mmCIF file of C-alpha atoms in Angstrom:
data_model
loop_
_atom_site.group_PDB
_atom_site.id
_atom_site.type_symbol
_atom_site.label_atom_id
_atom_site.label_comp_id
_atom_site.label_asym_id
_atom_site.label_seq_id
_atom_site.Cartn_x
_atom_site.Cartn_y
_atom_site.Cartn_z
ATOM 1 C CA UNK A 1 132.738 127.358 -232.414
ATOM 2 C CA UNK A 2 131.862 130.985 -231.293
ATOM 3 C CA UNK A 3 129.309 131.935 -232.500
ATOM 4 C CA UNK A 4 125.453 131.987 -231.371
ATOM 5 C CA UNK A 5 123.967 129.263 -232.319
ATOM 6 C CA UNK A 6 121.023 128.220 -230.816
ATOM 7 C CA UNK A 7 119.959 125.212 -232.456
ATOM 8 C CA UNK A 8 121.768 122.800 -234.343
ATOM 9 C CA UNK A 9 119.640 120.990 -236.800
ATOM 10 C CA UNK A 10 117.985 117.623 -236.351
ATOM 11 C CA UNK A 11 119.348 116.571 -239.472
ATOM 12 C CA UNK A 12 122.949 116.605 -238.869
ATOM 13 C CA UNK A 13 122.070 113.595 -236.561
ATOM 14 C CA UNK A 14 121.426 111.470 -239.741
ATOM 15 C CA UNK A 15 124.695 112.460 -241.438
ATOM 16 C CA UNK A 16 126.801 109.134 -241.353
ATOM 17 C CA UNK A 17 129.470 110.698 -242.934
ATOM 18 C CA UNK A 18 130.064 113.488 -240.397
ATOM 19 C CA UNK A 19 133.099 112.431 -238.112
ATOM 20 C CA UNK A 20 133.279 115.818 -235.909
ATOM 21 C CA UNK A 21 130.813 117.950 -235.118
ATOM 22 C CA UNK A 22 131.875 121.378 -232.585
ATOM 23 C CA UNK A 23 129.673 123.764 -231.480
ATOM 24 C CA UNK A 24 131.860 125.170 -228.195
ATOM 25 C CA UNK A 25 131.481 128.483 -227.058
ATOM 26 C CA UNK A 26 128.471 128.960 -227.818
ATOM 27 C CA UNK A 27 126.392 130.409 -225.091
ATOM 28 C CA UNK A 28 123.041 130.667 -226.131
ATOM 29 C CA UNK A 29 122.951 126.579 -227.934
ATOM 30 C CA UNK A 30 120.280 124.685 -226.062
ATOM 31 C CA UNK A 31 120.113 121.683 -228.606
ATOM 32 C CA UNK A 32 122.098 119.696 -228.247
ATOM 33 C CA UNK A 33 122.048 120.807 -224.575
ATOM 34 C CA UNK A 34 125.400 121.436 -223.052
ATOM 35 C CA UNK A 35 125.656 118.279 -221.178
ATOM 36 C CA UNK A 36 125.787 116.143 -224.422
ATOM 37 C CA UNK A 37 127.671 118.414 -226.481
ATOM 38 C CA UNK A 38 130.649 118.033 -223.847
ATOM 39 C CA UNK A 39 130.241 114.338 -224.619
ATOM 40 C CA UNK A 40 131.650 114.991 -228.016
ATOM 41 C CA UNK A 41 130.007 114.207 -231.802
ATOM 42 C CA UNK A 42 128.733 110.651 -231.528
ATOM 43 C CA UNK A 43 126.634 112.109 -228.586
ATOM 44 C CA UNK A 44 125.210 115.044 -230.394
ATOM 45 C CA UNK A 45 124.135 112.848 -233.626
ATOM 46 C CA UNK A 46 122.926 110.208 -231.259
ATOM 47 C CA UNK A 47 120.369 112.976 -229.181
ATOM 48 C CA UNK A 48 119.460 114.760 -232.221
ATOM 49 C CA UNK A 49 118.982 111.759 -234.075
ATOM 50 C CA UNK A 50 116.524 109.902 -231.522
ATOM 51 C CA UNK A 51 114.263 113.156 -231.312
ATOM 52 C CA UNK A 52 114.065 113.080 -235.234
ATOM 53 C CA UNK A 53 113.112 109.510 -235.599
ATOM 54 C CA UNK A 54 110.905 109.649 -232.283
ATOM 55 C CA UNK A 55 108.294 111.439 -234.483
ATOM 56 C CA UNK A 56 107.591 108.322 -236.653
ATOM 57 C CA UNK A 57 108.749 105.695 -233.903
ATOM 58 C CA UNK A 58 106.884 107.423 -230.991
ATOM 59 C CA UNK A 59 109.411 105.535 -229.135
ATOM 60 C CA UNK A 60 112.476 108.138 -227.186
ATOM 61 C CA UNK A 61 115.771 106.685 -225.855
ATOM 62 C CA UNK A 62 117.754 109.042 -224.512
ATOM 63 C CA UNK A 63 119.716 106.561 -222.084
ATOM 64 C CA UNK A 64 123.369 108.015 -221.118
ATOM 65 C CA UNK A 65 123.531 111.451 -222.206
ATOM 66 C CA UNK A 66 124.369 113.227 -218.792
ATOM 67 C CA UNK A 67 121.006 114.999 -219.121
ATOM 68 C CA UNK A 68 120.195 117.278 -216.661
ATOM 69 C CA UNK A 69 117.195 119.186 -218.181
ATOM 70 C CA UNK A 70 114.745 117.592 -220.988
ATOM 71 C CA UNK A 71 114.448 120.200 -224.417
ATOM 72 C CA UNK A 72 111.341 121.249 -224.804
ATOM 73 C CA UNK A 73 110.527 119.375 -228.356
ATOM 74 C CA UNK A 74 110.338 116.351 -226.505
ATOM 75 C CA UNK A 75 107.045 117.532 -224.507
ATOM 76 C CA UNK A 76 105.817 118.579 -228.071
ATOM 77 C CA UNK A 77 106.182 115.140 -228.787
ATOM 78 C CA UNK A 78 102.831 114.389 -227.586
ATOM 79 C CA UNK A 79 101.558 111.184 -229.317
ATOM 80 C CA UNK A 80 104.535 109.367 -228.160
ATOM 81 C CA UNK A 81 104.109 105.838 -226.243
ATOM 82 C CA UNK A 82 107.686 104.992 -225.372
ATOM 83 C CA UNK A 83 110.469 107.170 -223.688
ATOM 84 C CA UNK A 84 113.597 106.148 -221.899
ATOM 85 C CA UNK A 85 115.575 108.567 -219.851
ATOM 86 C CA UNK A 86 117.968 105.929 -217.773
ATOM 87 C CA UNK A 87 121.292 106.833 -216.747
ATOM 88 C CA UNK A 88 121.088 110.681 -216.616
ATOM 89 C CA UNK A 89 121.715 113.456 -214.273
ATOM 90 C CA UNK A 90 118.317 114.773 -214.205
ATOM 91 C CA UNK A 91 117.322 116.710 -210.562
ATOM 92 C CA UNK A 92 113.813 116.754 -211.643
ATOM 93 C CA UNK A 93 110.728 117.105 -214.644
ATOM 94 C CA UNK A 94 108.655 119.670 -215.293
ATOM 95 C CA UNK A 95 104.683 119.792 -215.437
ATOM 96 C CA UNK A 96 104.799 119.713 -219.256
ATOM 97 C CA UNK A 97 105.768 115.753 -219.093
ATOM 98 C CA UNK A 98 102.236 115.168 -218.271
ATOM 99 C CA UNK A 99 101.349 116.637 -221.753
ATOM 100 C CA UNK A 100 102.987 113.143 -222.669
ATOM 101 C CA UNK A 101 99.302 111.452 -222.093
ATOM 102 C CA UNK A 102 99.423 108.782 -224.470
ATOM 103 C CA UNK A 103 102.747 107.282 -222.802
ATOM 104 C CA UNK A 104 103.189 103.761 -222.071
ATOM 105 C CA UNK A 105 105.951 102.855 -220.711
ATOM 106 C CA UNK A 106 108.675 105.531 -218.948
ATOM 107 C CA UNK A 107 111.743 104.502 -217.761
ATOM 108 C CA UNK A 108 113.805 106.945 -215.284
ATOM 109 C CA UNK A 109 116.150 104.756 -213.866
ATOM 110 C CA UNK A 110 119.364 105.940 -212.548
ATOM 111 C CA UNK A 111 118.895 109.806 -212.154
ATOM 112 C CA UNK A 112 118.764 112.288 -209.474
ATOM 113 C CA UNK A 113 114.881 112.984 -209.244
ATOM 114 C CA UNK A 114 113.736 113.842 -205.549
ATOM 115 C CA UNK A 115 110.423 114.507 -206.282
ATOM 116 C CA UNK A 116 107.989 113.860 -209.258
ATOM 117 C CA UNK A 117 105.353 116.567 -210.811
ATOM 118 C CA UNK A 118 101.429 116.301 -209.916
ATOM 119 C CA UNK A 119 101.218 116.617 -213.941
ATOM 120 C CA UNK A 120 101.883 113.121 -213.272
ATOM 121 C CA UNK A 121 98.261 111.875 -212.661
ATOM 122 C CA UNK A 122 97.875 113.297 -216.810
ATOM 123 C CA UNK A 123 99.972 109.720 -217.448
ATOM 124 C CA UNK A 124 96.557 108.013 -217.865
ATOM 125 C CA UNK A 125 98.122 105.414 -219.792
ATOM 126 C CA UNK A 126 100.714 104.206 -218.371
ATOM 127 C CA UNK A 127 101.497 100.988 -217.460
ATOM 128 C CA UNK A 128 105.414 100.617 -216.760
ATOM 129 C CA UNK A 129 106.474 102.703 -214.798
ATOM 130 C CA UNK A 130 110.408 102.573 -213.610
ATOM 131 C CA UNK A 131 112.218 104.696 -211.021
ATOM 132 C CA UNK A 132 114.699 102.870 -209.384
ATOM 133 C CA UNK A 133 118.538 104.363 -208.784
ATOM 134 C CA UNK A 134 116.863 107.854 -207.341
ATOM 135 C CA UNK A 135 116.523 110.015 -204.444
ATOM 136 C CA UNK A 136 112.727 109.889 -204.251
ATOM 137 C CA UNK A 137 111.591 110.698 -200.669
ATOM 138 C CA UNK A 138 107.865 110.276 -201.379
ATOM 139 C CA UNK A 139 105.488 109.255 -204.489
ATOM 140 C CA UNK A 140 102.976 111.578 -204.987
ATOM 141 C CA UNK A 141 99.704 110.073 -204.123
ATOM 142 C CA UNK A 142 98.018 111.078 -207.301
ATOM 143 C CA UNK A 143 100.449 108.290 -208.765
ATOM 144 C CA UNK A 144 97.692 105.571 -207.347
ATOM 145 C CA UNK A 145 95.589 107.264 -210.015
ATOM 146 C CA UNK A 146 96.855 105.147 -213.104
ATOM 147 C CA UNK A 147 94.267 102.618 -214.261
ATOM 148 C CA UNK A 148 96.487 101.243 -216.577
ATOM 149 C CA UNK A 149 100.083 101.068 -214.214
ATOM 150 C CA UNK A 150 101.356 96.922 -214.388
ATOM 151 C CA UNK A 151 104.865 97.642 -212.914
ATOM 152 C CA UNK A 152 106.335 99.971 -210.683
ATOM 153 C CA UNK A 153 110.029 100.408 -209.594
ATOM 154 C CA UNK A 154 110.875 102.207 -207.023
ATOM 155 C CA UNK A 155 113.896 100.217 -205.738
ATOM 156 C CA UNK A 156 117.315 102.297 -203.989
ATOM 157 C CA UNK A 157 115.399 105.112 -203.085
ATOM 158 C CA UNK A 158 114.652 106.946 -199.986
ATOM 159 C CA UNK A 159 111.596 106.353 -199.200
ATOM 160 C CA UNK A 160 110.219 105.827 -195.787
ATOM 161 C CA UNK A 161 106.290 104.893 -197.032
ATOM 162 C CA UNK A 162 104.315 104.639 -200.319
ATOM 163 C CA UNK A 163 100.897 105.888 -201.153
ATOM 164 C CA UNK A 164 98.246 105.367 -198.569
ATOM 165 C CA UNK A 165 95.880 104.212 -201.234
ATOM 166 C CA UNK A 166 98.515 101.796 -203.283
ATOM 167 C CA UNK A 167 95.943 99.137 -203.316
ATOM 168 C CA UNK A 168 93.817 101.536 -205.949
ATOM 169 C CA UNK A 169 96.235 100.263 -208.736
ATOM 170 C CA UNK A 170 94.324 97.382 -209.352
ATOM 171 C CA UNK A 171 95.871 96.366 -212.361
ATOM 172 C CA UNK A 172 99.918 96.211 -210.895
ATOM 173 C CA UNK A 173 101.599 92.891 -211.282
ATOM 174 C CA UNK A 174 104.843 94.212 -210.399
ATOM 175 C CA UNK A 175 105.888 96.216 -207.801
ATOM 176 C CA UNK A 176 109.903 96.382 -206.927
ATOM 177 C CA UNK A 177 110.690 98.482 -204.056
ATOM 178 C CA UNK A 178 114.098 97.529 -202.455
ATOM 179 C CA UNK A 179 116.517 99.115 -200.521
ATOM 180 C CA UNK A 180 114.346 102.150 -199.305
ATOM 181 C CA UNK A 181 114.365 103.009 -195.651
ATOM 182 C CA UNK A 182 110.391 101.446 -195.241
ATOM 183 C CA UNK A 183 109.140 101.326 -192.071
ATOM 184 C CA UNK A 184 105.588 99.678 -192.898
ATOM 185 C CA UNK A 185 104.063 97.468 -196.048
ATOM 186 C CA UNK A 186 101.470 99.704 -198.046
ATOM 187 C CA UNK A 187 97.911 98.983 -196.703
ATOM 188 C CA UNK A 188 95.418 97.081 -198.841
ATOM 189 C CA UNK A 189 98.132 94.831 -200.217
ATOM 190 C CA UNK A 190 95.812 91.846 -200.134
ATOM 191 C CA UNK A 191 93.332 94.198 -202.776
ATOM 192 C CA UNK A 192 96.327 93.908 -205.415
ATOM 193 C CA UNK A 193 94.777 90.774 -206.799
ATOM 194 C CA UNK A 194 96.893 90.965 -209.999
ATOM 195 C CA UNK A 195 99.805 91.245 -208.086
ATOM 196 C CA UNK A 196 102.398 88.527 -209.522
ATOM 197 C CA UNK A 197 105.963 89.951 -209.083
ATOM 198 C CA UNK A 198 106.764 91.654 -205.339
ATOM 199 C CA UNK A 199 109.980 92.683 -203.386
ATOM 200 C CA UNK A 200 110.035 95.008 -200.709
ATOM 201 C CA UNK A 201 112.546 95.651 -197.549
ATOM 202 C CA UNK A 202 110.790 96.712 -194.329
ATOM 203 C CA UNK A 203 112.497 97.826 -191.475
ATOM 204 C CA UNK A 204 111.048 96.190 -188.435
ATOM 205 C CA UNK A 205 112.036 98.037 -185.349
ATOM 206 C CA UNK A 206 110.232 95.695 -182.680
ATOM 207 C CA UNK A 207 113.498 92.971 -183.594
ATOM 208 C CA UNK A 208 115.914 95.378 -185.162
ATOM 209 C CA UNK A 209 115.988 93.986 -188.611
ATOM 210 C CA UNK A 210 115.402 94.696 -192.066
ATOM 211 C CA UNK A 211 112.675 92.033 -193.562
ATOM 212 C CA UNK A 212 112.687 91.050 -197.411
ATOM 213 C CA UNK A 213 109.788 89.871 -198.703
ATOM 214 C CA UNK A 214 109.971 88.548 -201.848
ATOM 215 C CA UNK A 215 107.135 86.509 -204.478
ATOM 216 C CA UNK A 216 107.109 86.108 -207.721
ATOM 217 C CA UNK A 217 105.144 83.483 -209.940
ATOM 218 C CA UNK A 218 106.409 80.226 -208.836
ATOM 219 C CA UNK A 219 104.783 79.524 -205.335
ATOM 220 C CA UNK A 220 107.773 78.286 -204.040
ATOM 221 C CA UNK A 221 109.889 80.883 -204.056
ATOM 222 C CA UNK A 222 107.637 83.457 -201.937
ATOM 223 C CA UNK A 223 109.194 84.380 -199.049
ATOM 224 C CA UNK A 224 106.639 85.078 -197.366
ATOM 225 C CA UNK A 225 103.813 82.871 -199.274
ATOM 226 C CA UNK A 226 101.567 85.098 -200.794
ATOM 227 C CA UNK A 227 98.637 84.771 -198.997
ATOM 228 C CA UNK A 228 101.158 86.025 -195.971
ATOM 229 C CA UNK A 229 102.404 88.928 -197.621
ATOM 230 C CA UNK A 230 98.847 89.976 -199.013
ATOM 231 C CA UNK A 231 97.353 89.951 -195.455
ATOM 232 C CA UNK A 232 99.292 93.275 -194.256
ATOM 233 C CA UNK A 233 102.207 94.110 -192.007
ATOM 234 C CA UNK A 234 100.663 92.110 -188.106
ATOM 235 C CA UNK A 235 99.939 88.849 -190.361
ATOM 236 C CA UNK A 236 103.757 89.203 -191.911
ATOM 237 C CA UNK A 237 105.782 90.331 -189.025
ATOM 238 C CA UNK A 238 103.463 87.873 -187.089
ATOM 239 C CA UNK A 239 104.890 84.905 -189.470
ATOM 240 C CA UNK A 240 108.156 86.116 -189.657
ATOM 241 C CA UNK A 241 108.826 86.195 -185.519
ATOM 242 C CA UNK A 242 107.347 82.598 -185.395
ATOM 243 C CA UNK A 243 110.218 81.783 -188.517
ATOM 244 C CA UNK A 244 112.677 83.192 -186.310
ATOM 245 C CA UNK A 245 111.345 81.602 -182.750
ATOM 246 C CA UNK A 246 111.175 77.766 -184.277
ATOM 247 C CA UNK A 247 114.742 77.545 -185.050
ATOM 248 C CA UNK A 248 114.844 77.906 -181.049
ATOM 249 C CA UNK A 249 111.969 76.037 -180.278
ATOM 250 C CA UNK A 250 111.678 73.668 -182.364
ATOM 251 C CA UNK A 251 107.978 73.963 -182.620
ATOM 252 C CA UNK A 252 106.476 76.327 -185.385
ATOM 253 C CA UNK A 253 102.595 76.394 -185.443
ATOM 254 C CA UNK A 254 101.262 77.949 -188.697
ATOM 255 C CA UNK A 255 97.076 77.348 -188.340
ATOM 256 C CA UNK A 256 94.672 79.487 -190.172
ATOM 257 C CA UNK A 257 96.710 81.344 -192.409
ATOM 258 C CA UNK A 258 95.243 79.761 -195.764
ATOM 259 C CA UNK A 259 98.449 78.483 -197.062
ATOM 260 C CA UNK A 260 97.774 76.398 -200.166
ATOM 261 C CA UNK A 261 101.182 74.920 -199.594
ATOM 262 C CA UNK A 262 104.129 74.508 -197.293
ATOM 263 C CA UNK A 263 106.469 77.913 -196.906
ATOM 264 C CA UNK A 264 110.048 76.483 -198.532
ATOM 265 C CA UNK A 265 111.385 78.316 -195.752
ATOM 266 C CA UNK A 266 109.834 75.512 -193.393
ATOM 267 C CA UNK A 267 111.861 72.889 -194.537
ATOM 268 C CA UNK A 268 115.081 74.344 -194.315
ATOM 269 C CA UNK A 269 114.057 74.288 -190.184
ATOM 270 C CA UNK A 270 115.876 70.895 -189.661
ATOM 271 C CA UNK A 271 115.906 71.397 -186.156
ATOM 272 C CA UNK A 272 112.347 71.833 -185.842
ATOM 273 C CA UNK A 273 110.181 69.101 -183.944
ATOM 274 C CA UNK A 274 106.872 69.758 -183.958
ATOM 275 C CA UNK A 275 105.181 71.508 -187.251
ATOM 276 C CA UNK A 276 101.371 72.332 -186.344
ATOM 277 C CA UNK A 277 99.838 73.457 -189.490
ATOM 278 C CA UNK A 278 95.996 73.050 -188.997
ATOM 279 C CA UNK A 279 92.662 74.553 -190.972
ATOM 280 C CA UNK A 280 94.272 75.711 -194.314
ATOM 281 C CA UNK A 281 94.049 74.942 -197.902
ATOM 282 C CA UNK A 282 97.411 72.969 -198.377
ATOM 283 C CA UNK A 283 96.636 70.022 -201.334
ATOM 284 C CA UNK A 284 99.948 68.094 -200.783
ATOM 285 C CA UNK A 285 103.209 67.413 -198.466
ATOM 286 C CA UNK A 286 105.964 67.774 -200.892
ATOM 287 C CA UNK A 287 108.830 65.095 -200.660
ATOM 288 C CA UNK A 288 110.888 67.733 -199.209
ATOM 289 C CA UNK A 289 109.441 67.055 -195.747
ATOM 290 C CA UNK A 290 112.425 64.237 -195.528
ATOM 291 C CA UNK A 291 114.578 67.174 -194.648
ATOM 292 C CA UNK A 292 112.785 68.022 -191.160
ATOM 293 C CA UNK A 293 115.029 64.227 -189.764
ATOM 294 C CA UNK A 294 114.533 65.500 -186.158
ATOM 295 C CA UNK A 295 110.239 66.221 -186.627
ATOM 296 C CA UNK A 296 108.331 63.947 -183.725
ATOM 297 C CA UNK A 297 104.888 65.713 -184.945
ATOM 298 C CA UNK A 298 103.196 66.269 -187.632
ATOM 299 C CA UNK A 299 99.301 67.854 -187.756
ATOM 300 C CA UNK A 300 97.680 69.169 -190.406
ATOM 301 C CA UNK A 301 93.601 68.485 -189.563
ATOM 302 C CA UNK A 302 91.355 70.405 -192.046
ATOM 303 C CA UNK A 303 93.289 70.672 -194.982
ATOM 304 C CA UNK A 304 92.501 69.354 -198.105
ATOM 305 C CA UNK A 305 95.351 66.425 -198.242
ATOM 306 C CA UNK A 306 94.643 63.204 -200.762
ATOM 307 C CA UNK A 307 97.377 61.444 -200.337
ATOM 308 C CA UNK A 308 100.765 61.138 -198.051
ATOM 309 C CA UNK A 309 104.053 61.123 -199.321
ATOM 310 C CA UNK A 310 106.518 58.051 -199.208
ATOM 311 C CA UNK A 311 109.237 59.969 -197.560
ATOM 312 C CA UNK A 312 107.122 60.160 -194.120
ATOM 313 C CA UNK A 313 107.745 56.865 -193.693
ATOM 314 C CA UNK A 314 112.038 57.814 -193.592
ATOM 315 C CA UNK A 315 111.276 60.173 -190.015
ATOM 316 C CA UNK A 316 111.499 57.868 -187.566
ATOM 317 C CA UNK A 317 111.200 60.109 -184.929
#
């Protein structure tokens, strides 16, 4: 305590037997940085202790430390594949993380980042990418220019649009981005082929709601089916309004959309009358069409049907 330390030594983070380390009142200490130090000893051994070990791991957790600045060893760090930085208070990153190129997986959940570096296009190898919990008004469309990105999180931010060009990440399988003021789906969604694991809110101001669209690997649970959601923002909102209008109607025509099954969401219409679902690619009628008691008709011409199910025979209608 008072003195002018600059550094404390990576070592001391290793010392089991050290209870209580203080370094106050020091002004010109930058490791630990300040934010940890005021977090007491276990907090100091922990940081200096994960940047010691990082070197042979290549793998950084840093999660919890009140961070609001990165030292710069860890940019030295440069063969490392594996760095977690969730549950900080970092404002933002310099252009030195993108000396990180052989990084793999970067999680930056829960901080205070409202913009990300260009030097983030250097992140050739990335493939998990996480940045939910920030206050991210845009992503910088060099991001669409990681070969390698699988998943992307960009849920409870602020954005109003991603990248223009989002369909370039041909090899994403996941892509979370909830509660973000959207106004549109990314273009070229039906080019993410790989694309196994979706959620995004839209905001749809021609009815004054906020749409979820969700998929993930089991069919029935994609809200909108995928081969909806893939087809862009008309075919979606299209889909959606006629949702909405058949629990009205009763009549809900779904031709030419290539579903490959029925939408769960159709059979929890149990008002609905009249289900018109001709020229797509649907194999089967689940036993679940039992629930639609009050349907009179029934067409599906040109699909690829084999058989009927039993529980036809129970509407009566």
């Amino acid at each position: 305590v008072g003195n002018n330390l600059q550094h404390v030594p990576w070592s001391y983070g290793m010392m089991h037997a050290l209870e209580k380390l203080e370094v106050g009142d020091n002004p010109q200490l930058r490791v630990p940085p300040p934010p940890v130090v005021v977090k007491g000893t276990l907090a100091m051994k922990t940081f200096l202790n994960a940047i010691m070990q990082s070197y042979e791991t290549l793998a950084l957790d840093l999660t919890g430390l009140s961070l609001t600045y990165l030292v710069d060893e860890v940019y030295h760090i440069t063969e490392l594949t594996r760095l977690k930085l969730l549950h900080n208070e970092l404002h933002e990153l310099p252009d030195e993380v993108g000396n990180l190129e052989l990084l793999v997986n970067l999680n930056l959940c829960d901080n205070k980042l409202a913009w990300l570096p260009d030097s983030f296009s250097r992140l050739q190898a990335l493939e998990v990418l996480k940045l939910s919990y920030n206050h991210l008004e845009e992503v910088p469309e060099d991001l669409v220019r990681l070969p390698h990105l699988e998943q992307l999180w960009l849920s409870h931010n602020s954005l109003e649009a991603l990248p223009y060009e989002l369909y370039k990440l041909t090899s994403l399988s996941e892509l979370l981005c909830t509660s973000n003021p959207l106004l549109e789906l990314p273009s070229g969604l039906m080019r993410l082929t790989k694309i196994r694991k979706l959620a995004i809110e839209v905001y749809d101001l021609t009815i004054l709601t906020k749409l979820r669209f969700i998929m993930d690997e089991v069919e029935s649970l994609r809200i909108p089916p995928r081969t909806i959601t893939m087809n862009g923002q008309l075919v979606v909102l299209n889909y959606i309004k006629r949702i909405h209008a058949a629990r009205q109607t009763g009549n809900l025509v779904l031709d030419k959309l290539g579903l490959k099954s029925i939408p769960v969401e159709v059979f929890l219409l149990t008002s609905l009358t009249r289900l018109k679902m001709v020229d797509n690619d649907i194999s089967e009628i689940p036993p679940e069409i039992e629930q639609l008691e009050n349907l009179k008709q029934l067409i599906v011409d040109k699909n690829k049907l084999k058989s009927l199910p039993d529980e036809l025979g129970k509407l009566d209608n």
